[in-house]
Coordinates of C-alpha atoms and ligand atoms in Angstrom, one line a residue:
M1 CA 44.4 -87.1 -20.7
K2 CA 45.7 -84.0 -18.8
T3 CA 49.5 -84.2 -18.3
T4 CA 51.0 -82.8 -15.1
I5 CA 54.4 -81.2 -15.9
I6 CA 56.4 -80.5 -12.7
K7 CA 59.9 -78.7 -13.0
V8 CA 62.6 -79.8 -10.4
T9 CA 66.2 -79.4 -9.9
R10 CA 68.7 -81.9 -9.3
K11 CA 69.6 -80.0 -5.9
H12 CA 65.7 -79.4 -4.7
L13 CA 63.8 -82.6 -5.0
E14 CA 60.7 -81.7 -3.4
G15 CA 57.5 -82.5 -4.9
L16 CA 58.3 -86.0 -6.0
G17 CA 55.9 -87.5 -3.7
S18 CA 52.9 -87.2 -6.1
A19 CA 55.0 -88.5 -8.9
A20 CA 55.9 -91.7 -6.8
Q21 CA 52.0 -92.1 -5.8
I22 CA 50.8 -91.9 -9.6
L23 CA 53.4 -94.8 -10.2
R24 CA 52.2 -96.8 -7.4
D25 CA 48.6 -96.3 -8.5
G26 CA 49.6 -97.7 -12.0
G27 CA 50.2 -94.4 -13.8
L28 CA 52.9 -93.5 -16.2
V29 CA 55.6 -90.8 -15.1
A30 CA 58.5 -89.5 -17.3
F31 CA 61.5 -88.7 -15.2
P32 CA 65.2 -87.7 -16.1
T33 CA 68.2 -90.0 -15.7
E34 CA 71.8 -89.4 -16.2
T35 CA 71.3 -90.8 -19.5
V36 CA 67.9 -89.8 -21.3
Y37 CA 64.6 -89.3 -19.9
G38 CA 62.8 -92.5 -19.0
L39 CA 58.9 -93.3 -19.2
G40 CA 58.3 -95.2 -15.9
A41 CA 55.7 -97.7 -14.7
V42 CA 55.9 -99.9 -11.7
C43 CA 56.9 -103.7 -12.4
S44 CA 54.1 -105.0 -10.4
K45 CA 51.2 -103.6 -12.3
E46 CA 50.7 -105.4 -15.8
T47 CA 48.3 -102.6 -17.1
A48 CA 50.8 -100.1 -16.5
L49 CA 53.6 -101.9 -18.3
L50 CA 51.4 -102.6 -21.2
N51 CA 50.6 -99.0 -21.3
I52 CA 54.2 -98.1 -21.7
F53 CA 54.1 -100.3 -25.1
A54 CA 50.8 -98.6 -26.3
V55 CA 52.0 -95.1 -25.6
K56 CA 55.3 -95.1 -27.2
G57 CA 54.4 -97.4 -29.9
R58 CA 57.0 -99.9 -29.1
P59 CA 56.8 -103.4 -30.4
A60 CA 55.9 -105.9 -27.7
D61 CA 58.9 -108.1 -28.3
N62 CA 61.4 -105.3 -27.3
P63 CA 61.9 -105.9 -23.6
L64 CA 62.3 -103.0 -20.7
I65 CA 65.1 -102.2 -18.2
L66 CA 64.0 -102.4 -14.5
H67 CA 65.2 -99.7 -12.7
I68 CA 66.0 -99.9 -8.9
Y69 CA 67.1 -97.8 -6.0
H70 CA 68.9 -100.3 -3.8
L71 CA 70.6 -103.7 -4.0
D72 CA 67.9 -105.3 -2.1
Q73 CA 65.5 -104.9 -5.0
L74 CA 67.9 -106.4 -7.3
T75 CA 67.6 -109.9 -5.5
Q76 CA 63.7 -109.7 -5.6
I77 CA 63.9 -109.7 -9.6
V78 CA 66.9 -111.7 -10.5
S79 CA 67.6 -115.3 -9.6
S80 CA 71.5 -115.2 -9.6
I81 CA 74.3 -112.6 -9.7
S82 CA 77.7 -114.0 -11.1
P83 CA 81.1 -112.9 -9.7
A84 CA 81.5 -110.8 -12.8
A85 CA 78.1 -108.9 -12.6
R86 CA 79.3 -108.1 -8.5
K87 CA 82.5 -106.6 -9.9
L88 CA 80.5 -104.3 -12.4
I89 CA 78.0 -103.5 -9.7
D90 CA 80.4 -102.4 -7.3
R91 CA 82.4 -100.2 -9.8
Y92 CA 79.5 -99.0 -11.7
W93 CA 76.1 -98.8 -9.8
P94 CA 74.7 -96.3 -9.5
G95 CA 75.4 -95.2 -12.9
P96 CA 74.5 -95.6 -16.8
L97 CA 75.4 -99.6 -16.8
T98 CA 72.6 -102.1 -17.5
L99 CA 73.2 -105.5 -16.9
I100 CA 71.2 -108.6 -18.2
F101 CA 70.5 -111.2 -15.3
P102 CA 68.5 -114.6 -15.2
K103 CA 65.1 -113.4 -14.0
R104 CA 62.9 -114.8 -10.9
P105 CA 59.7 -116.1 -12.0
E106 CA 57.9 -113.1 -10.4
V107 CA 59.1 -110.7 -13.1
S108 CA 56.3 -110.2 -15.5
P109 CA 56.8 -111.3 -19.2
V110 CA 55.5 -108.0 -20.2
V111 CA 58.8 -106.5 -18.7
T112 CA 60.9 -109.3 -20.5
A113 CA 59.1 -109.8 -23.6
G114 CA 58.8 -113.5 -22.5
L115 CA 62.7 -113.7 -22.3
D116 CA 64.2 -115.8 -19.2
T117 CA 66.4 -112.8 -18.4
V118 CA 65.7 -109.2 -17.2
A119 CA 67.9 -106.1 -17.8
V120 CA 68.4 -104.1 -14.6
R121 CA 70.1 -100.9 -13.7
M122 CA 70.4 -98.6 -11.0
P123 CA 70.7 -94.9 -12.1
S124 CA 72.8 -92.2 -10.7
D125 CA 70.7 -89.2 -11.2
P126 CA 69.3 -87.5 -7.9
V127 CA 66.0 -87.0 -9.3
A128 CA 65.5 -90.6 -10.7
R129 CA 67.2 -92.0 -7.5
E130 CA 64.8 -90.1 -5.0
L131 CA 61.8 -91.0 -7.2
L132 CA 62.6 -94.7 -7.2
R133 CA 63.1 -94.4 -3.2
L134 CA 59.8 -93.0 -2.8
T135 CA 58.0 -95.5 -5.1
N136 CA 59.8 -98.4 -3.4
I137 CA 59.1 -100.6 -6.4
P138 CA 61.5 -101.5 -9.1
V139 CA 60.5 -99.4 -12.2
A140 CA 60.2 -100.4 -15.6
A141 CA 61.3 -97.5 -18.1
P142 CA 62.3 -97.3 -21.5
S143 CA 63.5 -94.1 -23.2
A144 CA 60.5 -91.7 -22.9
N145 CA 60.5 -91.1 -26.7
L146 CA 57.7 -92.3 -29.5
S147 CA 59.3 -95.7 -30.8
G148 CA 61.6 -94.6 -33.5
K149 CA 62.3 -91.1 -32.9
P150 CA 65.6 -89.8 -31.2
S151 CA 65.8 -90.4 -27.3
P152 CA 64.7 -87.5 -25.2
T153 CA 67.5 -85.5 -23.4
L154 CA 65.4 -82.4 -22.4
G155 CA 62.2 -82.0 -20.9
E156 CA 60.9 -80.3 -24.1
H157 CA 61.6 -83.5 -25.9
V158 CA 59.4 -85.7 -23.8
I159 CA 56.7 -82.8 -23.5
T160 CA 56.7 -83.0 -27.4
D161 CA 56.3 -86.8 -27.4
M162 CA 54.1 -87.5 -24.3
S163 CA 51.9 -84.5 -23.7
G164 CA 48.2 -85.9 -23.5
K165 CA 49.4 -89.4 -23.2
I166 CA 50.7 -89.9 -19.7
E167 CA 50.0 -88.7 -16.2
M168 CA 53.1 -86.8 -15.2
I169 CA 56.2 -85.3 -16.8
I170 CA 59.0 -84.2 -14.4
D171 CA 61.5 -82.0 -16.2
A172 CA 64.8 -81.4 -14.7
G173 CA 66.5 -79.9 -17.6
P174 CA 69.3 -81.9 -19.8
C175 CA 70.4 -85.2 -19.0
P176 CA 74.2 -85.3 -18.6
A177 CA 75.2 -88.3 -20.7
G178 CA 72.7 -88.0 -23.5
V179 CA 73.2 -91.6 -24.7
E180 CA 71.3 -94.5 -23.2
S181 CA 73.1 -96.9 -20.8
T182 CA 75.6 -99.3 -22.0
V183 CA 73.8 -102.9 -22.0
L184 CA 76.0 -105.8 -21.2
S185 CA 74.9 -109.5 -21.0
L186 CA 76.9 -111.8 -18.7
N187 CA 75.0 -114.9 -19.6
G188 CA 77.3 -116.4 -22.3
A189 CA 80.7 -117.8 -22.3
N190 CA 82.1 -114.0 -22.8
P191 CA 80.5 -110.6 -21.8
V192 CA 79.0 -109.1 -24.7
I193 CA 77.8 -105.4 -25.1
L194 CA 74.6 -105.5 -26.5
R195 CA 74.2 -101.7 -26.7
P196 CA 77.3 -99.4 -26.4
G197 CA 77.2 -96.2 -24.1
V198 CA 79.2 -94.1 -22.0
I199 CA 80.8 -97.0 -20.0
T200 CA 83.1 -98.3 -22.3
R201 CA 84.3 -101.8 -23.6
E202 CA 87.9 -100.7 -22.8
E203 CA 87.0 -99.7 -19.2
M204 CA 84.8 -102.9 -18.5
E205 CA 87.5 -105.0 -19.5
E206 CA 90.1 -103.5 -17.2
V207 CA 87.6 -104.1 -14.3
L208 CA 86.9 -107.7 -15.4
G209 CA 90.4 -108.5 -16.6
R210 CA 89.2 -110.4 -19.5
P211 CA 87.8 -109.5 -23.1
V212 CA 84.4 -107.9 -23.6
L213 CA 82.8 -108.6 -27.0
S214 CA 80.7 -106.3 -29.0
A215 CA 77.3 -107.6 -30.3
K216 CA 77.1 -106.7 -34.3
P217 CA 73.8 -106.4 -35.6
G218 CA 73.1 -109.6 -37.6
D219 CA 75.5 -111.8 -35.5
N220 CA 73.6 -115.0 -35.0
D221 CA 75.7 -116.8 -32.5
R222 CA 75.7 -114.0 -30.0
P223 CA 72.9 -112.9 -27.9
Q224 CA 71.2 -109.7 -29.2
A225 CA 69.4 -107.0 -27.5
P226 CA 65.9 -107.3 -29.3
G227 CA 65.9 -103.5 -29.5
M228 CA 68.7 -103.5 -32.0
K229 CA 66.8 -104.7 -34.9
Y230 CA 64.6 -101.7 -35.3
R231 CA 65.1 -98.5 -37.0
H232 CA 65.9 -96.0 -34.2
Y233 CA 66.6 -92.3 -33.3
A234 CA 65.4 -91.1 -36.8
P235 CA 64.7 -87.5 -37.5
V236 CA 62.1 -86.8 -40.2
A237 CA 64.5 -85.9 -43.2
P238 CA 66.8 -88.8 -44.4
V239 CA 70.2 -88.9 -42.7
T240 CA 73.5 -89.7 -44.4
L241 CA 76.3 -90.6 -42.3
Y242 CA 80.0 -90.2 -43.8
E243 CA 82.6 -92.2 -42.1
G244 CA 86.4 -92.3 -42.9
E245 CA 89.1 -89.7 -42.7
P246 CA 88.0 -86.2 -41.7
V247 CA 89.5 -84.3 -44.8
K248 CA 87.8 -87.0 -47.1
I249 CA 84.4 -86.5 -45.3
I250 CA 84.6 -82.7 -45.6
H251 CA 85.5 -83.2 -49.5
E252 CA 82.8 -85.6 -50.2
I253 CA 79.9 -83.6 -48.2
N254 CA 81.1 -80.6 -49.7
L255 CA 80.4 -82.3 -53.3
R256 CA 77.0 -83.7 -52.4
L257 CA 76.1 -80.3 -51.0
A258 CA 76.9 -78.7 -54.4
E259 CA 74.4 -81.1 -56.0
K260 CA 71.4 -80.2 -53.5
Q261 CA 71.1 -76.4 -54.3
G262 CA 67.5 -75.2 -53.4
Q263 CA 67.1 -78.1 -50.8
K264 CA 67.5 -77.4 -47.1
V265 CA 70.3 -79.5 -46.2
V266 CA 71.4 -79.5 -42.5
V267 CA 75.3 -80.7 -41.9
M268 CA 76.1 -82.0 -38.5
G269 CA 80.0 -81.5 -38.2
T270 CA 82.9 -81.5 -35.5
A271 CA 83.6 -78.3 -33.8
E272 CA 87.1 -78.3 -35.6
N273 CA 85.5 -78.7 -39.0
I274 CA 82.2 -76.7 -39.1
S275 CA 83.7 -73.7 -40.7
R276 CA 84.8 -76.1 -43.7
Y277 CA 81.2 -77.1 -44.8
R278 CA 80.1 -74.8 -47.7
N279 CA 76.4 -74.5 -46.2
E280 CA 73.9 -72.5 -44.7
W281 CA 73.2 -74.7 -41.9
V282 CA 75.9 -76.5 -40.2
L283 CA 75.6 -77.7 -36.5
D284 CA 78.3 -78.3 -33.9
M285 CA 78.5 -81.6 -32.5
G286 CA 81.5 -81.0 -30.5
P287 CA 85.3 -81.5 -30.5
R288 CA 86.4 -84.8 -32.4
E289 CA 88.4 -85.8 -29.6
R290 CA 85.9 -85.4 -27.0
P291 CA 83.1 -87.9 -27.9
E292 CA 81.5 -87.7 -24.4
I293 CA 80.6 -84.0 -25.6
I294 CA 79.3 -85.1 -28.9
A295 CA 77.3 -87.9 -27.0
G296 CA 75.6 -85.1 -24.8
R297 CA 74.4 -83.4 -27.8
I298 CA 73.6 -85.9 -30.6
F299 CA 69.9 -86.6 -29.7
Q300 CA 69.4 -82.8 -29.2
L301 CA 70.7 -81.9 -32.6
L302 CA 68.8 -84.7 -34.4
R303 CA 65.6 -83.4 -32.8
F304 CA 66.5 -79.6 -33.8
C305 CA 67.0 -80.9 -37.4
D306 CA 63.1 -81.6 -37.3
Q307 CA 62.3 -78.1 -35.8
L308 CA 64.4 -76.8 -38.6
Q309 CA 62.1 -78.7 -41.3
A310 CA 65.3 -80.1 -42.8
D311 CA 64.9 -81.9 -46.2
Q312 CA 68.4 -83.9 -46.0
I313 CA 70.8 -84.4 -43.1
F314 CA 74.4 -85.0 -43.7
I315 CA 76.6 -86.2 -40.7
E316 CA 80.3 -86.3 -40.0
G317 CA 81.3 -89.6 -38.4
I318 CA 84.0 -89.8 -35.7
A319 CA 86.3 -92.5 -34.6
D320 CA 84.9 -96.0 -33.5
R321 CA 86.4 -96.2 -30.1
G322 CA 85.6 -95.1 -26.2
V323 CA 82.6 -93.2 -26.3
G324 CA 82.8 -92.5 -29.7
T325 CA 81.3 -96.2 -30.3
A326 CA 78.2 -95.0 -28.7
V327 CA 77.9 -92.2 -30.7
L328 CA 78.6 -94.1 -34.1
N329 CA 76.3 -96.6 -33.1
R330 CA 73.1 -94.0 -32.7
L331 CA 74.2 -92.3 -35.7
R332 CA 74.3 -95.4 -37.9
K333 CA 70.7 -96.2 -36.7
A334 CA 69.6 -92.6 -37.4
A335 CA 71.1 -93.1 -40.8
G336 CA 69.1 -96.4 -41.2
G337 CA 71.9 -98.1 -43.1
N338 CA 72.6 -94.8 -45.2
I339 CA 76.3 -94.7 -44.6
V340 CA 79.2 -93.6 -47.1
H341 CA 82.7 -94.9 -46.5
V342 CA 85.0 -92.4 -48.0
S343 CA 88.4 -93.8 -46.9
Ligands
TXA401 O1 69.9 -95.1 -20.2 C1 68.8 -96.2 -20.4 O2 68.9 -97.3 -20.4 C2 67.5 -95.5 -20.6 C3 67.1 -94.8 -19.4 C4 65.7 -94.5 -19.3 O3 67.3 -95.8 -18.2 N1 66.4 -96.7 -20.9 C5 66.5 -97.1 -22.3 O4 65.4 -98.1 -22.5 O5 67.3 -97.0 -23.0 P1 65.2 -98.7 -23.7 O6 63.9 -99.5 -23.6 O7 65.2 -97.6 -24.9 O8 66.3 -99.8 -24.2 C6 66.5 -100.9 -23.5 C7 67.4 -101.8 -24.4 C8 66.6 -102.3 -25.6 O9 67.8 -102.3 -26.8 C9 66.3 -103.9 -25.2 O10 66.0 -104.4 -26.6 C10 67.4 -104.2 -24.3 O11 67.7 -103.0 -23.6 N2 67.0 -105.3 -23.3 C11 66.0 -105.4 -22.4 N3 66.0 -106.2 -21.7 C12 66.7 -107.3 -22.3 C13 67.0 -108.7 -22.2 N4 66.4 -109.3 -21.3 N5 68.1 -109.3 -23.0 C14 68.6 -108.3 -23.9 N6 68.4 -107.1 -24.0 C15 67.5 -106.6 -23.4
MG402 MG1 64.9 -96.4 -26.8

């Protein structure tokens, strides 16, 4: 298939009419959002929805998020909106928060992987909003990467993974947040974060005035995002994540580096520590106390490790709070459980 690539800026939104038409006709279009690039299909065409799974190599039991432009579209797809959901919608939509609702029967089971709930978000990115407005049908969109690969935060990433497989790619440059939306379930006794993102537990607790829980992988009595059980975000080379006190992490990584002479090891470290690693390849993730900057870079850096043809990747962990929780969640998955605690 020939993939048309169009370049737009977030200030000049012309040319999206053809993208909307492709979606309405049942084609696949990759588009930017404020989090990561999405691979879109309208929720009304089951063959298009099935194509998303085929093109990504995504397991059929991992449900999709529906993207909407207007709240009128929400009432077409969900059967009820709780008071807590209303508060979060008022505060965070449009923005990087996905909420899980009871679904209306009209929503295809291909979207929800047979669940009786549906994930919905209203993106804030101007390109995504204009595309959704012109399409005028909710758009199902997972991240526009091949299943298991780091999520795409640059047009180039999407072109690498999706060229020749989909009708169109809209390239608008880097995605500002850099990690996928926070996914929150409101269907149990307490709100539960199924996937951490740049909208944090701490912020949502303040808005809701009650505790917000975090789902832990393997936690059986809490609702899970089915996507959590798969290995994710992995570059080709094996990743080791080091967690604990920074000085101890640096010491431990330098010991391991000394053992790996002759191999191309890439270290991903925080800005304040990159000069302390005794290695040729050290990538700057950003300042330790600015996890939102690190969030904006991690997927790009993980993909860059592939371009460098790294044999091994060592990553310095950061504090598990605020946006740091979202960063660590992605890094732990990239490491596939290969985590060294040094404190
Ligand atoms: O920022 C984002 O959310 C991006 C952009 C493109 O919008 N999209 C994205 O989609 O990250 P995806 O498919 O890569 O991740 C969707 C996550 C998965 O972990 C999935 O299991 C979970 O949402 N999910 C979807 N529907 C669900 C449901 N009904 N119940 C629980 N989890 C659900
Ligand atoms: Mg994804």
